[in-house]
């Protein structure tokens, strides 16, 4: 108890004057402001139409995955290019279980969690024995192999994908937009709660030490490979849950929804949102899901210039893609803490300025 | 002929010929927040051989690296001044220091393991010396074709120094040249280093933990502790026992 | 000679040469700057499109190739200065993710400028004319051109690195950038050169792929990723390794194509990659240090 408080306060005060280049751990207990913000966001989505609910659900699903990816990226310094493949594992599991007697919600979700963890173990053991870049290559291989296996598994019979039997509780359908949104939001909440607990405890401190200095951490007795493996297994399990929820929302599961492009987009979300916090990846997921919608509005705004509007419309997907890439580069070059870090810094700056103003006034 | 170690005892910098290098209040802050050196003052005249003694973590290597420069990619902040030929090099990159005649032989990875001996000589072209000319460290002549990664510790040190001298430095920085070498080799190496430096009128700053090696090499000594210079004086005024006591902190 | 074997050798060598051209650029960049580049595919797309633009305007093959090499060299160098020189010293995962972002941006720029359609170029010479070698083995003029180009590129790079002062400086930087800087080597300039070479060879790989199969930009991009098993097999930091690994994977894929089916080609090479990570992570010719740490 006392210990975790000490860590929190140190992490809080440590980063001001001589902030080293890199990411810091940030205390992740939700403040009142965060809770109010979450409540407002939830209310807005729930009050909105089916499209708002759909978008909200998608953001929650991606956020579940990005938060779990941040676990290995921001804490263990590992990159996985196979998060979409692990989502696919969860999605296939869910699709195949949904039509059996095991299909009672949330059984498929839990089975996906376990399967995701197992895949994480199988991939992590060869991938983590060497430098981080080998995990990247292993997961790249996983991505291609799962895509291929999925295609073969679907065969000609299920070429368009496996249908997911909608989840119900007795006579209560769980696949209405509202029910799905609530379910995904609750799962996201649980994931965030569990991870913030883990990060504040001993494991969080070990990963943090590892991120800052692997050699030092190993001297202190941390078995690096085992800790990395633990992070990778946990994150894979959660990622598969994200895939499972994705299956419920899409209603159909096909390999081509889980391409390398999705893996890369998920990575972009994590980096853009910001590493080292739980809020960062959630914000990243929201930004990337909302970006195409904003581009849509932009096209509408140029309705007076049909050529421009048309060009924007035709190239919308490509442009959105390019913007992700550009945002990613900008974040890496100029604001390593991502949008969340930028926001926090601006906020801190504003706060500081406010404080200065009040002090001056007080002196007068 | 210049005089060695004559007038500047006790670090009086108002010597008529003026210092070649003047380090003032140097501190180095590494990317992880660690400090190396905490306001170091030091000066070296042209052709003078200086040794810096101190324990691990006293800031010796940071001092040398602060003079030799850091790659921008290392994200290291340098405070204070490193002035040579009227140019302040503090916080600049190694190329800048090299242009002012500073060449450094680091403690670890002092040679390119993947390159052969003769390739090292070819890389060091500034002195205008023919790569095929005989080596100052004669032992290297029969090793020309060998990969540096396969050389012994002593041979690596010789190759590193040979390469450095072929770049015609005005100031040579040597970090822990004696580390890991047999005493008899250290003795030989230090004498040869002193000979060559004297011959070529090269100033040297050698960081050492081995006080007897430092005494063998240097005209003047600095002792560092906790990132500061705590003692300086002529080599002839100090005995190994004095120095050991000084930098181990048992006296005062 | 059995027709299947002849087929495997023919196709395998040509595919292998493309992988080798992608791989050699990757290795040059990796050695000089430690960046694991996922942007080789994007450089291929740009190379192919630049070549298409030049040759469609009536210029012949050699002008097209020279234009690709020069423009890609400049683009690669510029990208190093703008992005990777600033990221130098960051963790591998930061720089490699930056190459992912860069790859996306370049690909999008290419799509916006040139469109997503299949890239068509006029045949610069009589591609299909067959040259009989031995038994059932014969190569088309295009095959010979691809192999010849690969040999020339490798010869230039190897001789350049081994025999020229600039090559020596590049090897020094690859071995130990800090020591090279202490010795007066301009690390930034050397790394810029390496990125230029990496982009230029990838551009040539794009041209070669374009001549063989008239692809669309997105499939050119994907081929850049498909080269990873070959690069790892040869060894991430070995230039001869990129040739050996490329050709071995090329031959393997060609055999899979003949005996199992074309759909299995990529997945088999990725399985090789996985197996390799278990047995010999440094690849055939790579140095052990690359895997450790």
PDB file of N, CA and C in Angstrom, chain C residues 16-71:
ATOM      1  N   UNK C  16      14.608 -14.654 -56.726  1.00  0.00           N
ATOM      2  CA  UNK C  16      15.689 -14.482 -55.755  1.00  0.00           C
ATOM      3  C   UNK C  16      16.463 -13.199 -55.992  1.00  0.00           C
ATOM      4  N   UNK C  17      16.665 -12.862 -57.259  1.00  0.00           N
ATOM      5  CA  UNK C  17      17.383 -11.622 -57.561  1.00  0.00           C
ATOM      6  C   UNK C  17      16.599 -10.408 -57.075  1.00  0.00           C
ATOM      7  N   UNK C  18      15.270 -10.451 -57.231  1.00  0.00           N
ATOM      8  CA  UNK C  18      14.471  -9.315 -56.748  1.00  0.00           C
ATOM      9  C   UNK C  18      14.612  -9.205 -55.232  1.00  0.00           C
ATOM     10  N   UNK C  19      14.473 -10.338 -54.534  1.00  0.00           N
ATOM     11  CA  UNK C  19      14.647 -10.310 -53.077  1.00  0.00           C
ATOM     12  C   UNK C  19      16.036  -9.796 -52.709  1.00  0.00           C
ATOM     13  N   UNK C  20      17.025 -10.217 -53.478  1.00  0.00           N
ATOM     14  CA  UNK C  20      18.392  -9.807 -53.171  1.00  0.00           C
ATOM     15  C   UNK C  20      18.551  -8.296 -53.324  1.00  0.00           C
ATOM     16  N   UNK C  21      17.918  -7.738 -54.366  1.00  0.00           N
ATOM     17  CA  UNK C  21      18.020  -6.284 -54.558  1.00  0.00           C
ATOM     18  C   UNK C  21      17.310  -5.533 -53.435  1.00  0.00           C
ATOM     19  N   UNK C  22      16.148  -6.056 -53.011  1.00  0.00           N
ATOM     20  CA  UNK C  22      15.464  -5.425 -51.872  1.00  0.00           C
ATOM     21  C   UNK C  22      16.347  -5.555 -50.634  1.00  0.00           C
ATOM     22  N   UNK C  23      16.888  -6.768 -50.462  1.00  0.00           N
ATOM     23  CA  UNK C  23      17.638  -7.080 -49.251  1.00  0.00           C
ATOM     24  C   UNK C  23      18.938  -6.302 -49.131  1.00  0.00           C
ATOM     25  N   UNK C  24      19.638  -6.110 -50.222  1.00  0.00           N
ATOM     26  CA  UNK C  24      20.945  -5.469 -50.110  1.00  0.00           C
ATOM     27  C   UNK C  24      20.785  -4.031 -49.623  1.00  0.00           C
ATOM     28  N   UNK C  25      19.741  -3.365 -50.091  1.00  0.00           N
ATOM     29  CA  UNK C  25      19.479  -2.002 -49.618  1.00  0.00           C
ATOM     30  C   UNK C  25      19.149  -1.992 -48.145  1.00  0.00           C
ATOM     31  N   UNK C  26      18.340  -2.980 -47.741  1.00  0.00           N
ATOM     32  CA  UNK C  26      17.996  -3.104 -46.329  1.00  0.00           C
ATOM     33  C   UNK C  26      19.262  -3.268 -45.494  1.00  0.00           C
ATOM     34  N   UNK C  27      20.148  -4.151 -45.948  1.00  0.00           N
ATOM     35  CA  UNK C  27      21.361  -4.450 -45.178  1.00  0.00           C
ATOM     36  C   UNK C  27      22.275  -3.226 -45.086  1.00  0.00           C
ATOM     37  N   UNK C  28      22.415  -2.515 -46.208  1.00  0.00           N
ATOM     38  CA  UNK C  28      23.279  -1.326 -46.199  1.00  0.00           C
ATOM     39  C   UNK C  28      22.756  -0.313 -45.173  1.00  0.00           C
ATOM     40  N   UNK C  29      21.448  -0.105 -45.181  1.00  0.00           N
ATOM     41  CA  UNK C  29      20.841   0.840 -44.240  1.00  0.00           C
ATOM     42  C   UNK C  29      20.975   0.336 -42.806  1.00  0.00           C
ATOM     43  N   UNK C  30      20.718  -0.949 -42.614  1.00  0.00           N
ATOM     44  CA  UNK C  30      20.781  -1.516 -41.261  1.00  0.00           C
ATOM     45  C   UNK C  30      22.197  -1.421 -40.695  1.00  0.00           C
ATOM     46  N   UNK C  31      23.165  -1.748 -41.530  1.00  0.00           N
ATOM     47  CA  UNK C  31      24.545  -1.710 -41.039  1.00  0.00           C
ATOM     48  C   UNK C  31      24.978  -0.301 -40.669  1.00  0.00           C
ATOM     49  N   UNK C  32      24.614   0.662 -41.517  1.00  0.00           N
ATOM     50  CA  UNK C  32      25.107   2.014 -41.275  1.00  0.00           C
ATOM     51  C   UNK C  32      24.359   2.710 -40.155  1.00  0.00           C
ATOM     52  N   UNK C  33      23.050   2.484 -40.055  1.00  0.00           N
ATOM     53  CA  UNK C  33      22.276   3.291 -39.112  1.00  0.00           C
ATOM     54  C   UNK C  33      21.488   2.461 -38.107  1.00  0.00           C
ATOM     55  N   UNK C  34      21.558   1.126 -38.200  1.00  0.00           N
ATOM     56  CA  UNK C  34      20.848   0.289 -37.237  1.00  0.00           C
ATOM     57  C   UNK C  34      19.336   0.332 -37.383  1.00  0.00           C
ATOM     58  N   UNK C  35      18.843   0.883 -38.482  1.00  0.00           N
ATOM     59  CA  UNK C  35      17.393   0.983 -38.655  1.00  0.00           C
ATOM     60  C   UNK C  35      16.887  -0.258 -39.399  1.00  0.00           C
ATOM     61  N   UNK C  36      15.863  -0.905 -38.835  1.00  0.00           N
ATOM     62  CA  UNK C  36      15.212  -2.030 -39.511  1.00  0.00           C
ATOM     63  C   UNK C  36      14.126  -1.434 -40.391  1.00  0.00           C
ATOM     64  N   UNK C  37      14.381  -1.404 -41.685  1.00  0.00           N
ATOM     65  CA  UNK C  37      13.503  -0.618 -42.547  1.00  0.00           C
ATOM     66  C   UNK C  37      12.349  -1.428 -43.115  1.00  0.00           C
ATOM     67  N   UNK C  38      11.150  -0.985 -42.773  1.00  0.00           N
ATOM     68  CA  UNK C  38       9.958  -1.555 -43.389  1.00  0.00           C
ATOM     69  C   UNK C  38       9.515  -0.684 -44.565  1.00  0.00           C
ATOM     70  N   UNK C  39      10.380   0.239 -44.977  1.00  0.00           N
ATOM     71  CA  UNK C  39      10.001   1.166 -46.040  1.00  0.00           C
ATOM     72  C   UNK C  39      10.546   0.747 -47.395  1.00  0.00           C
ATOM     73  N   UNK C  40      11.243  -0.406 -47.454  1.00  0.00           N
ATOM     74  CA  UNK C  40      11.817  -0.825 -48.741  1.00  0.00           C
ATOM     75  C   UNK C  40      10.724  -0.978 -49.803  1.00  0.00           C
ATOM     76  N   UNK C  41       9.563  -1.479 -49.378  1.00  0.00           N
ATOM     77  CA  UNK C  41       8.448  -1.650 -50.318  1.00  0.00           C
ATOM     78  C   UNK C  41       8.004  -0.324 -50.912  1.00  0.00           C
ATOM     79  N   UNK C  42       7.967   0.710 -50.067  1.00  0.00           N
ATOM     80  CA  UNK C  42       7.548   2.028 -50.551  1.00  0.00           C
ATOM     81  C   UNK C  42       8.581   2.587 -51.526  1.00  0.00           C
ATOM     82  N   UNK C  43       9.872   2.364 -51.238  1.00  0.00           N
ATOM     83  CA  UNK C  43      10.901   2.804 -52.181  1.00  0.00           C
ATOM     84  C   UNK C  43      10.750   2.066 -53.520  1.00  0.00           C
ATOM     85  N   UNK C  44      10.353   0.783 -53.438  1.00  0.00           N
ATOM     86  CA  UNK C  44      10.129   0.022 -54.675  1.00  0.00           C
ATOM     87  C   UNK C  44       9.007   0.650 -55.494  1.00  0.00           C
ATOM     88  N   UNK C  45       7.915   1.009 -54.806  1.00  0.00           N
ATOM     89  CA  UNK C  45       6.788   1.626 -55.511  1.00  0.00           C
ATOM     90  C   UNK C  45       7.255   2.885 -56.224  1.00  0.00           C
ATOM     91  N   UNK C  46       7.979   3.746 -55.493  1.00  0.00           N
ATOM     92  CA  UNK C  46       8.439   4.997 -56.108  1.00  0.00           C
ATOM     93  C   UNK C  46       9.351   4.712 -57.294  1.00  0.00           C
ATOM     94  N   UNK C  47      10.278   3.756 -57.121  1.00  0.00           N
ATOM     95  CA  UNK C  47      11.184   3.417 -58.219  1.00  0.00           C
ATOM     96  C   UNK C  47      10.420   2.981 -59.452  1.00  0.00           C
ATOM     97  N   UNK C  48       9.438   2.083 -59.242  1.00  0.00           N
ATOM     98  CA  UNK C  48       8.666   1.574 -60.367  1.00  0.00           C
ATOM     99  C   UNK C  48       7.923   2.709 -61.064  1.00  0.00           C
ATOM    100  N   UNK C  49       7.344   3.615 -60.272  1.00  0.00           N
ATOM    101  CA  UNK C  49       6.552   4.690 -60.874  1.00  0.00           C
ATOM    102  C   UNK C  49       7.437   5.715 -61.582  1.00  0.00           C
ATOM    103  N   UNK C  50       8.598   5.988 -61.007  1.00  0.00           N
ATOM    104  CA  UNK C  50       9.513   6.922 -61.682  1.00  0.00           C
ATOM    105  C   UNK C  50       9.949   6.324 -63.024  1.00  0.00           C
ATOM    106  N   UNK C  51      10.279   5.032 -62.986  1.00  0.00           N
ATOM    107  CA  UNK C  51      10.693   4.351 -64.217  1.00  0.00           C
ATOM    108  C   UNK C  51       9.565   4.398 -65.256  1.00  0.00           C
ATOM    109  N   UNK C  52       8.347   4.122 -64.796  1.00  0.00           N
ATOM    110  CA  UNK C  52       7.210   4.117 -65.717  1.00  0.00           C
ATOM    111  C   UNK C  52       7.025   5.492 -66.343  1.00  0.00           C
ATOM    112  N   UNK C  53       7.124   6.528 -65.495  1.00  0.00           N
ATOM    113  CA  UNK C  53       6.927   7.884 -66.000  1.00  0.00           C
ATOM    114  C   UNK C  53       7.976   8.223 -67.058  1.00  0.00           C
ATOM    115  N   UNK C  54       9.226   7.878 -66.774  1.00  0.00           N
ATOM    116  CA  UNK C  54      10.300   8.225 -67.697  1.00  0.00           C
ATOM    117  C   UNK C  54      10.170   7.450 -69.015  1.00  0.00           C
ATOM    118  N   UNK C  55       9.936   6.141 -68.899  1.00  0.00           N
ATOM    119  CA  UNK C  55       9.919   5.353 -70.145  1.00  0.00           C
ATOM    120  C   UNK C  55       8.647   5.591 -70.953  1.00  0.00           C
ATOM    121  N   UNK C  56       7.547   5.929 -70.278  1.00  0.00           N
ATOM    122  CA  UNK C  56       6.334   6.245 -71.027  1.00  0.00           C
ATOM    123  C   UNK C  56       6.525   7.504 -71.862  1.00  0.00           C
ATOM    124  N   UNK C  57       7.446   8.348 -71.419  1.00  0.00           N
ATOM    125  CA  UNK C  57       7.707   9.555 -72.187  1.00  0.00           C
ATOM    126  C   UNK C  57       8.732   9.313 -73.289  1.00  0.00           C
ATOM    127  N   UNK C  58       8.916   8.084 -73.664  1.00  0.00           N
ATOM    128  CA  UNK C  58       9.710   7.774 -74.839  1.00  0.00           C
ATOM    129  C   UNK C  58      11.195   7.569 -74.569  1.00  0.00           C
ATOM    130  N   UNK C  59      11.607   7.670 -73.289  1.00  0.00           N
ATOM    131  CA  UNK C  59      13.019   7.427 -72.999  1.00  0.00           C
ATOM    132  C   UNK C  59      13.275   5.919 -72.963  1.00  0.00           C
ATOM    133  N   UNK C  60      14.510   5.540 -73.228  1.00  0.00           N
ATOM    134  CA  UNK C  60      14.751   4.099 -73.230  1.00  0.00           C
ATOM    135  C   UNK C  60      15.168   3.588 -71.848  1.00  0.00           C
ATOM    136  N   UNK C  61      15.381   2.283 -71.792  1.00  0.00           N
ATOM    137  CA  UNK C  61      15.639   1.575 -70.541  1.00  0.00           C
ATOM    138  C   UNK C  61      16.746   2.207 -69.703  1.00  0.00           C
ATOM    139  N   UNK C  62      17.886   2.495 -70.357  1.00  0.00           N
ATOM    140  CA  UNK C  62      19.027   2.954 -69.570  1.00  0.00           C
ATOM    141  C   UNK C  62      18.726   4.305 -68.932  1.00  0.00           C
ATOM    142  N   UNK C  63      18.064   5.194 -69.669  1.00  0.00           N
ATOM    143  CA  UNK C  63      17.702   6.493 -69.093  1.00  0.00           C
ATOM    144  C   UNK C  63      16.772   6.273 -67.898  1.00  0.00           C
ATOM    145  N   UNK C  64      15.820   5.353 -68.076  1.00  0.00           N
ATOM    146  CA  UNK C  64      14.889   5.044 -66.988  1.00  0.00           C
ATOM    147  C   UNK C  64      15.635   4.563 -65.743  1.00  0.00           C
ATOM    148  N   UNK C  65      16.570   3.641 -65.942  1.00  0.00           N
ATOM    149  CA  UNK C  65      17.298   3.094 -64.798  1.00  0.00           C
ATOM    150  C   UNK C  65      18.134   4.166 -64.105  1.00  0.00           C
ATOM    151  N   UNK C  66      18.801   4.997 -64.927  1.00  0.00           N
ATOM    152  CA  UNK C  66      19.634   6.049 -64.328  1.00  0.00           C
ATOM    153  C   UNK C  66      18.762   7.024 -63.548  1.00  0.00           C
ATOM    154  N   UNK C  67      17.604   7.368 -64.133  1.00  0.00           N
ATOM    155  CA  UNK C  67      16.698   8.293 -63.442  1.00  0.00           C
ATOM    156  C   UNK C  67      16.266   7.700 -62.107  1.00  0.00           C
ATOM    157  N   UNK C  68      15.920   6.413 -62.110  1.00  0.00           N
ATOM    158  CA  UNK C  68      15.477   5.772 -60.868  1.00  0.00           C
ATOM    159  C   UNK C  68      16.586   5.832 -59.818  1.00  0.00           C
ATOM    160  N   UNK C  69      17.795   5.451 -60.235  1.00  0.00           N
ATOM    161  CA  UNK C  69      18.896   5.416 -59.266  1.00  0.00           C
ATOM    162  C   UNK C  69      19.147   6.809 -58.695  1.00  0.00           C
ATOM    163  N   UNK C  70      19.200   7.810 -59.568  1.00  0.00           N
ATOM    164  CA  UNK C  70      19.514   9.163 -59.088  1.00  0.00           C
ATOM    165  C   UNK C  70      18.414   9.706 -58.187  1.00  0.00           C
ATOM    166  N   UNK C  71      17.174   9.626 -58.666  1.00  0.00           N
ATOM    167  CA  UNK C  71      16.074  10.217 -57.895  1.00  0.00           C
ATOM    168  C   UNK C  71      15.908   9.476 -56.569  1.00  0.00           C
TER     169      UNK C  71
END
